[in-house]
Structures are given as structure tokens and as C-alpha cells.
CSV table of C-alpha atoms and ligand atoms in Angstrom, one decimal:
chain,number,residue,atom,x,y,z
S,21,UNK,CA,-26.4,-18.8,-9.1
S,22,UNK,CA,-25.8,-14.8,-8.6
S,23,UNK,CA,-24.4,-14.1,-4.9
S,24,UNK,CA,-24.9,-11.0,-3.2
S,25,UNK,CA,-21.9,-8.8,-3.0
S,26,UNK,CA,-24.3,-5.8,-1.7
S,27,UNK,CA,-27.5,-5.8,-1.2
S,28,UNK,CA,-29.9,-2.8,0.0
S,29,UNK,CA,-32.8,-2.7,1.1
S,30,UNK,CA,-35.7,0.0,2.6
S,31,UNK,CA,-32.7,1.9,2.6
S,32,UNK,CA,-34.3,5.4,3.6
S,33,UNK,CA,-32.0,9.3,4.0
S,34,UNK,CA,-33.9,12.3,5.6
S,35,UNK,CA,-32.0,15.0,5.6
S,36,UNK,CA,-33.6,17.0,8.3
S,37,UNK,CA,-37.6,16.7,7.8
S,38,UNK,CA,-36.9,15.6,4.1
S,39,UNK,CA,-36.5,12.8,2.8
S,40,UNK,CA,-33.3,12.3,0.2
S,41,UNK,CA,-33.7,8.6,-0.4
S,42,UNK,CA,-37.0,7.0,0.0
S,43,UNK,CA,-37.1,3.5,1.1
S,44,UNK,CA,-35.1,1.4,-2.3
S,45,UNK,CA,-33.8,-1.7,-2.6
S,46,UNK,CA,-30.7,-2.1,-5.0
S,47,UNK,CA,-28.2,-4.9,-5.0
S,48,UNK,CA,-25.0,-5.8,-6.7
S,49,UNK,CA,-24.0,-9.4,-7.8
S,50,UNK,CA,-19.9,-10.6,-7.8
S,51,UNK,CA,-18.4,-9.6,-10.7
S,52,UNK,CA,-21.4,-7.1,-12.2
S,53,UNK,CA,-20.9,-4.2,-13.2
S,54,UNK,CA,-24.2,-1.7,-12.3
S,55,UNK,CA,-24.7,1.7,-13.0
S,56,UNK,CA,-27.2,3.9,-10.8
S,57,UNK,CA,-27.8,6.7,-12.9
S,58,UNK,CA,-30.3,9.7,-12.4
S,59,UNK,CA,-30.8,13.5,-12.5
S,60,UNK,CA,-29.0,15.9,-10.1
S,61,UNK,CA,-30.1,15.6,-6.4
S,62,UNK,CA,-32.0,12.2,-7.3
S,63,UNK,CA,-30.1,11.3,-4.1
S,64,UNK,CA,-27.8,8.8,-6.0
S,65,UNK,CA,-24.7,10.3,-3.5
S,66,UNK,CA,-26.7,10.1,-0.9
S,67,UNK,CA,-27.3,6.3,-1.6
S,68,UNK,CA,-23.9,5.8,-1.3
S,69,UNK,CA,-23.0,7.7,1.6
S,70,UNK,CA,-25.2,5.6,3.4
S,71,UNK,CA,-23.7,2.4,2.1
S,72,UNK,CA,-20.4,3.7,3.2
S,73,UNK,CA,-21.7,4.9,6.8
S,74,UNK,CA,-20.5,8.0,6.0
S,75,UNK,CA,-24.0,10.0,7.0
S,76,UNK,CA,-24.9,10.2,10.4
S,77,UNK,CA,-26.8,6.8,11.9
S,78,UNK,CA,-29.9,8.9,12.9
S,79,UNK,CA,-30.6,10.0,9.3
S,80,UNK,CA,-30.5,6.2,7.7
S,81,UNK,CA,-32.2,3.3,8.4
S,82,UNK,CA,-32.9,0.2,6.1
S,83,UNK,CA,-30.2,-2.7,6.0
S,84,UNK,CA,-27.0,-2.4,4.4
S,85,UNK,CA,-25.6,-5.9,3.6
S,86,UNK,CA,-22.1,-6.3,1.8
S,87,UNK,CA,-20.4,-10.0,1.9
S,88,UNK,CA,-23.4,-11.3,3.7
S,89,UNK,CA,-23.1,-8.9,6.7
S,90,UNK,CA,-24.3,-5.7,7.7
S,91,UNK,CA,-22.2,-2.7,7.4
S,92,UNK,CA,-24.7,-0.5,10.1
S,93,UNK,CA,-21.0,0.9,12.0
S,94,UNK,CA,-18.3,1.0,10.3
S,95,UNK,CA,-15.6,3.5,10.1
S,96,UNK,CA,-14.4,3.9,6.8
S,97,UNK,CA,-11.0,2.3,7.7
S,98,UNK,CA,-13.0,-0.9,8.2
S,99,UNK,CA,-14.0,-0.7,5.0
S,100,UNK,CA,-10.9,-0.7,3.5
S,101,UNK,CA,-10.1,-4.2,5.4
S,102,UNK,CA,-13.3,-5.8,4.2
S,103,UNK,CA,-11.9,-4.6,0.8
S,104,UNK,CA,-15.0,-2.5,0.2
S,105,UNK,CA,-13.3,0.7,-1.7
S,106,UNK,CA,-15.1,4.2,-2.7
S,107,UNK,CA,-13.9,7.1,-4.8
S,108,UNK,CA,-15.9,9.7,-3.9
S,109,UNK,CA,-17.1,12.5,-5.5
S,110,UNK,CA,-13.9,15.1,-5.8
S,111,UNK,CA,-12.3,12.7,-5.1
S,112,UNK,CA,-10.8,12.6,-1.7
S,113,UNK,CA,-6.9,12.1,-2.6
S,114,UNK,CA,-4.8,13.1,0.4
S,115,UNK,CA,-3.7,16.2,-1.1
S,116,UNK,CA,-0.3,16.6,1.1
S,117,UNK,CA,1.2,13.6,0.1
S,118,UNK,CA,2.8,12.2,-3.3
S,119,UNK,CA,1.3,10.4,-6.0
S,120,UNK,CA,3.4,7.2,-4.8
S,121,UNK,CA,2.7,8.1,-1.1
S,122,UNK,CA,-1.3,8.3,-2.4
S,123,UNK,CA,-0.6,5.2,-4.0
S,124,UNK,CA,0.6,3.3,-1.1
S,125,UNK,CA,-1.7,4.2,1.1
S,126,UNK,CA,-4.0,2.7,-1.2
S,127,UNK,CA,-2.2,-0.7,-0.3
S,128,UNK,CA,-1.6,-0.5,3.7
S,129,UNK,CA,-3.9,-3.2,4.4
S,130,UNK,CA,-1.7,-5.7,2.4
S,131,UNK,CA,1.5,-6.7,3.3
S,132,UNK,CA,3.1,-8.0,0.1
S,133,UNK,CA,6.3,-5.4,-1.3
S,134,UNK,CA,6.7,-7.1,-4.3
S,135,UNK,CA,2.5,-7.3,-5.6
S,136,UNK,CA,2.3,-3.6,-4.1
S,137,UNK,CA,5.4,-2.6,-6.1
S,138,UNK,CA,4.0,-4.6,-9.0
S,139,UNK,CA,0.5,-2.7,-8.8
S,140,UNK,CA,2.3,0.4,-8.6
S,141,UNK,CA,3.9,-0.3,-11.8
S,142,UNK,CA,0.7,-1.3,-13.2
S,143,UNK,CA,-0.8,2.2,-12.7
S,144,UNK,CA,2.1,3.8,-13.6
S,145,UNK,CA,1.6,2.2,-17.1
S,146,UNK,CA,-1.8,2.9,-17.1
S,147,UNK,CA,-1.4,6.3,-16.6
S,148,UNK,CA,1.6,7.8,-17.8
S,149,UNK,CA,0.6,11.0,-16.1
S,150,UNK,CA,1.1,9.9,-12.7
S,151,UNK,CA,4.3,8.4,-13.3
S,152,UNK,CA,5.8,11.6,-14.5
S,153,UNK,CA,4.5,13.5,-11.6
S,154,UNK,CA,5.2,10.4,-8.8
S,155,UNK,CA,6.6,13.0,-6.3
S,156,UNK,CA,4.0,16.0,-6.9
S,157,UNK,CA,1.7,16.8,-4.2
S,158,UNK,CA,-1.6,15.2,-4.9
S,159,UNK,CA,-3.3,18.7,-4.3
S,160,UNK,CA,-1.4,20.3,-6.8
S,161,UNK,CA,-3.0,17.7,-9.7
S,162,UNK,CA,-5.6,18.8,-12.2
S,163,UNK,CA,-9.1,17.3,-11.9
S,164,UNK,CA,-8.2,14.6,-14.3
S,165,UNK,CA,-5.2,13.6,-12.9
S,166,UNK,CA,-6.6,13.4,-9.1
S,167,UNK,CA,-9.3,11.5,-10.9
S,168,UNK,CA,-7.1,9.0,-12.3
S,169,UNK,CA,-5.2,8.9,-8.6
S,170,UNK,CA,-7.9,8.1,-6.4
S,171,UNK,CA,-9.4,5.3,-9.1
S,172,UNK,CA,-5.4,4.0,-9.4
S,173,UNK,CA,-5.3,4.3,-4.9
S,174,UNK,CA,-9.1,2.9,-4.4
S,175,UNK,CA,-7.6,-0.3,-6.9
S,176,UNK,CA,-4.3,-0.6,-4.7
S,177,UNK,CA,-6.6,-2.0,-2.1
S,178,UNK,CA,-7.6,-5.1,-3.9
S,179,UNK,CA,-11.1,-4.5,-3.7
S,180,UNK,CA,-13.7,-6.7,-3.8
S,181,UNK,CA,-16.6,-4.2,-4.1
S,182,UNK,CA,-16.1,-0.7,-5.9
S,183,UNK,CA,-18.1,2.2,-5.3
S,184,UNK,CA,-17.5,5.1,-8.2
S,185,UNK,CA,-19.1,8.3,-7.2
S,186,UNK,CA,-19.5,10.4,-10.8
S,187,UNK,CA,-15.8,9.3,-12.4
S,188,UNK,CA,-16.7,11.4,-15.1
S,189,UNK,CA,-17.5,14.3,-13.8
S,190,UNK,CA,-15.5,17.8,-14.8
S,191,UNK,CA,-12.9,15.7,-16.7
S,192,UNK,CA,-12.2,16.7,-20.5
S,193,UNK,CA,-14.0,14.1,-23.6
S,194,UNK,CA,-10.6,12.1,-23.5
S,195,UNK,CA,-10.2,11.8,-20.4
S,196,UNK,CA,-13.9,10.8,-19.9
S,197,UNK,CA,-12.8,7.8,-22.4
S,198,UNK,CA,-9.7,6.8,-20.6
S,199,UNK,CA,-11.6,6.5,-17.3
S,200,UNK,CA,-14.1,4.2,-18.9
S,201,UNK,CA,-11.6,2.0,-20.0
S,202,UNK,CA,-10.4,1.9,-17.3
S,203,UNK,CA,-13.9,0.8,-15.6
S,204,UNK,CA,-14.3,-1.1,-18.2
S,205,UNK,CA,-10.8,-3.3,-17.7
S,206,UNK,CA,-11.3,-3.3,-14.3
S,207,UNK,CA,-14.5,-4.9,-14.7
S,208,UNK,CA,-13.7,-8.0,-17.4
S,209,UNK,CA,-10.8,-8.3,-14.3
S,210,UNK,CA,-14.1,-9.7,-12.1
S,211,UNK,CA,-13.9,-6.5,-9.5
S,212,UNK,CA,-17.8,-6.0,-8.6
S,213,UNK,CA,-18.5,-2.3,-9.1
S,214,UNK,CA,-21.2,0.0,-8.3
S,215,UNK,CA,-21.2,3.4,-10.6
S,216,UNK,CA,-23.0,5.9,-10.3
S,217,UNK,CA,-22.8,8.7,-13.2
S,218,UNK,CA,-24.6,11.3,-14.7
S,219,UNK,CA,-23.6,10.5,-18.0
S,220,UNK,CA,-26.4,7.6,-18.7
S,221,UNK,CA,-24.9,6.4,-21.6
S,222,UNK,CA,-21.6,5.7,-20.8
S,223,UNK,CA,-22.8,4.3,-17.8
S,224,UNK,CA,-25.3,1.8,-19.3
S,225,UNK,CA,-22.4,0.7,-22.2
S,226,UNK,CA,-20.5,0.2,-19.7
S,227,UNK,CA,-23.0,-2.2,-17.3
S,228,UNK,CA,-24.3,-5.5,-17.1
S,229,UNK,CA,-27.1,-3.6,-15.3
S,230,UNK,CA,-29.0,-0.9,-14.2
S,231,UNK,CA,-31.1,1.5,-12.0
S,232,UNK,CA,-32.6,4.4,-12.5
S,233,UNK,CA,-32.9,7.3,-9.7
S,234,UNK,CA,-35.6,9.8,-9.6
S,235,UNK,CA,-36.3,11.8,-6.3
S,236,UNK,CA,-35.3,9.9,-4.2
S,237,UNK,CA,-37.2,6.4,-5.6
S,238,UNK,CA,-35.5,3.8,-7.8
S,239,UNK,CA,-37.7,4.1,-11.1
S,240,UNK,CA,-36.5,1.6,-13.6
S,241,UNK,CA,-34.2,-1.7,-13.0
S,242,UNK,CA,-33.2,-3.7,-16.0
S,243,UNK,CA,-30.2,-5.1,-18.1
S,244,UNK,CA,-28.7,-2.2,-19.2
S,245,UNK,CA,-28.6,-3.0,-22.9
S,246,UNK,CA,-32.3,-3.4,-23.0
S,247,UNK,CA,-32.1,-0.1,-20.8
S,248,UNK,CA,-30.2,2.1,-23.7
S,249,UNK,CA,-33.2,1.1,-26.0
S,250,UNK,CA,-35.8,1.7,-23.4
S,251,UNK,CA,-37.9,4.7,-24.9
S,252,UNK,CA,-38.5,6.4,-21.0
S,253,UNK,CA,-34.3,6.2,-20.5
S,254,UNK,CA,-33.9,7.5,-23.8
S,255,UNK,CA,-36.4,10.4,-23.4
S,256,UNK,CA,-35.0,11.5,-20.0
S,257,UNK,CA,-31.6,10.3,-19.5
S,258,UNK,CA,-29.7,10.1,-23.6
S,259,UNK,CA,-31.1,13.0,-24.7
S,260,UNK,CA,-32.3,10.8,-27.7
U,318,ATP,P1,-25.9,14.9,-8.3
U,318,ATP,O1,-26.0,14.1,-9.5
U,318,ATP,O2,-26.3,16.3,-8.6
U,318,ATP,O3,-24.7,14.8,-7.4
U,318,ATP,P2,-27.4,13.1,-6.6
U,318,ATP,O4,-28.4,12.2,-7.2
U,318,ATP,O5,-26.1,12.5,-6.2
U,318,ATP,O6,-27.2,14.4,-7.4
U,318,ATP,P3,-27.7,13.8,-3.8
U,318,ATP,O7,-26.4,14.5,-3.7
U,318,ATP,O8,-27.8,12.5,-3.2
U,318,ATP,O9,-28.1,13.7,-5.3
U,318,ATP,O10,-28.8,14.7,-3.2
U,318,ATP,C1,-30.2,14.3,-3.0
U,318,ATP,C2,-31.0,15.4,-2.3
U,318,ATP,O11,-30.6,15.5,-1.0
U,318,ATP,C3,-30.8,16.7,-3.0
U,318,ATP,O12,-32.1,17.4,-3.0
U,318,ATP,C4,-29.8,17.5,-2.0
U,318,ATP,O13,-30.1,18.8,-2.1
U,318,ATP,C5,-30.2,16.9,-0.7
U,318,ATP,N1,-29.0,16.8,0.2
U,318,ATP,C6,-27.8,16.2,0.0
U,318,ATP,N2,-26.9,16.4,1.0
U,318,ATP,C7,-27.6,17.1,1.9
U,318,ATP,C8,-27.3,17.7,3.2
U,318,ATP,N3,-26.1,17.4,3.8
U,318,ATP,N4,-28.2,18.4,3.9
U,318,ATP,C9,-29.4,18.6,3.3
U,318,ATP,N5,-29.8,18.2,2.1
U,318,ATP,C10,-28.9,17.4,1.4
């Protein structure tokens, strides 16, 4: 049997008198990998701003359940301890700080030097880039390289639930490919992850499964192989 890592539902975001996101259900099994994917302002951000708490209460309502238990209150450092981790969109690295200070802040809700020092390592490897500028401010990065930093920080954590906001977006074709493998990696690892792109077909290649967002609505739910060959996702979202 699936369990629940997140589940959604009637979750609904007005934004003044209108309405953003419009009453969806949506949830996320341990150890899937699913892609929400949709046009600009389909309110996919919005989606998970309100997972994350991070819009004000009056806006949202619906139930947010991750782990079994509602998330209606948290701040965002509770999220970290419930090992519930987001990369936003731009990314949100603290851009006074190091790479290695970005990297283990990523980690201060565990307590093991040696596994934190190990992990660091680990990124390091991953991507070379951050290893040769460990010391740089994190605001003086390119947009690939804060990319890569806040994905490497949101992992520090140990999460059990990730939430990608748009990984791909404004990076360069190889770094688009690096970042998927990555995604890709960190999925086969068992992390359950939540995507959201704009890039549908990376996404779906990517996923065990998927939704589609159109104003505000969910629109389509499938597996997202059968999704790629889907002749309404190919029309609208592949450009096929
Ligand atoms: P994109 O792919 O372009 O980032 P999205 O699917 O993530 O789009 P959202 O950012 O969630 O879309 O936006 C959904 C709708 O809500 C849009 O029409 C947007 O203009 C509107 N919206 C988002 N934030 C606010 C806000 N703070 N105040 C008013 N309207 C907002």
C-alpha cells in the first residue's frame, strides 16, 4: 500500500477577490516522484506557498496534511524539523553567507559532525562549482550556481518531503541537465519530491506521476509516462 506523505485537499488561494487556486486535491506518495506542471500563473507557486504556510492564513483554506498531520501554522523553521524542505523559486540562498556557511545551515537541525561533513563532501563532488567557490558569498553566485546551492542546502536537511519550485528556470541547457540528474539521483535515493516546472517534459521523464495546472484547477492526473503520450499534454504543454 501507497502512504500519504502529502496530501491536499479543497485547497483554495484568493488573492484579494480572486481566486489563484480553486479548491484541488493533489497528493504525494513516499518515495514518488510528481511533477505539477502548467502554464504561467496557473497558480502552481501559489500551490506551494500554501503548503509551505508561507501566504497569509486568511487567503487559504482547505487541509494541508504532510506525515499524517496538518501543517495549518507552521513557521517555516518547523518545517525544516519535520524534515519538510522547499527551494523556492530564486532560490532563497542566504546571500551574505558562504557556500559552506549556506551549506551548514542546511544541516542545523542535525547534530552529527561527521554525516554533515560527509554530505558536505557529497555536494562538493556533485558540484565541483561550489567547491571551488566554498568561501564566496552566496549572493555573488550566478543563477546556476545559487540553483545548485539551495538544491545541495534544501538536501543537507535530510528531507523527507521536497518541494522544487521551477529548478529549471533561467539556467543554461547543461545546466538544466545537471539539475535533473540531480532530481533524478535524489529520487532513486527514496526522497519524496514534489516538482513543479514549466518545462513539461523534463518534468514528466523525470516522474512517477503527474498533474496538470490550468487556472487555478487541476486538469489532468495520470502516470506521467502515459501523460507524455497524452495527445491534450502534448498539444498544450510539449509543444508536440
Ligand atoms: P509561473 O509558472 O508563471 O510561475 P504559476 O503557475 O506558479 O506561474 P502563480 O505564481 O501561482 O502561478 O500565480 C497564480 C495567479 O495568482 C496569477 O494570476 C498571479 O498573477 C496571481 N498572484 C500570485 N501572487 C499574487 C499576489 N501576491 N497578489 C495577487 N495576485 C497574485
Amino acid at each position: 500500500m501507497s502512504e500519504n506523505v502529502l496530501k491536499v485537499a479543497g485547497l483554495t488561494v484568493a488573492y484579494g477577490g480572486i481566486k489563484a487556486v480553486k479548491g484541488i486535491d493533489l497528493e504525494v506518495n513516499r518515495g514518488e516522484l510528481v511533477a505539477l506542471i502548467g502554464a504561467n500563473g496557473a497558480g502552481k507557486t501559489t500551490t506551494l506557498k500554501a503548503i509551505t504556510g508561507t501566504l497569509p492564513p486568511c487567503k487559504v483554506d482547505g487541509t494541508v496534511t504532510y506525515m499524517g498531520a496538518s501543517l495549518k501554522g507552521d513557521q517555516s523553521f518547523h518545517l525544516v524539523e519535520k524534515k519538510l524542505a522547499m527551494v523556492p523559486e530564486g532560490r532563497g540562498v542566504f546571500t551574505r553567507m558562504s557556500i559552506q556557511e549556506n551549506l551548514m545551515m542546511g544541516a542545523y537541525t542535525r547534530d552529527d559532525k561527521a554525516g554533515i561533513e560527509a554530505d558536505i563532501a557529497k555536494w562538493y563532488d556533485v558540484f565541483p562549482r561550489l567547491k571551488e567557490r566554498a568561501q564566496q558569498m552566496a549572493g555573488t553566485l550566478s543563477g546556476g550556481e545559487q540553483q545548485m546551492l539551495a538544491m545541495a542546502r534544501a538536501l543537507m536537511s535530510h528531507p523527507k518531503l521536497l518541494l522544487l519550485d521551477e529548478p529549471s528556470m533561467g539556467l543554461s541547457p547543461i545546466m538544466v541537465d545537471k539539475i535533473f540528474e540531480v532530481i533524478r539521483n535524489v529520487s532513486a535515493e527514496g526522497i519524496t519530491i514534489l516538482l513543479v516546472e514549466q518545462n513539461a517534459k523534463l518534468a514528466l521523464q523525470a516522474a512517477h506521476r503527474g498533474y496538470v495546472m490550468d487556472s487555478g484547477l487541476i486538469t489532468m492526473t495520470g502516470n506521467a509516462q502515459d501523460m507524455l503520450v497524452d495527445p491534450r499534454v502534448k498539444a498544450a504543454y510539449l509543444g508536440e
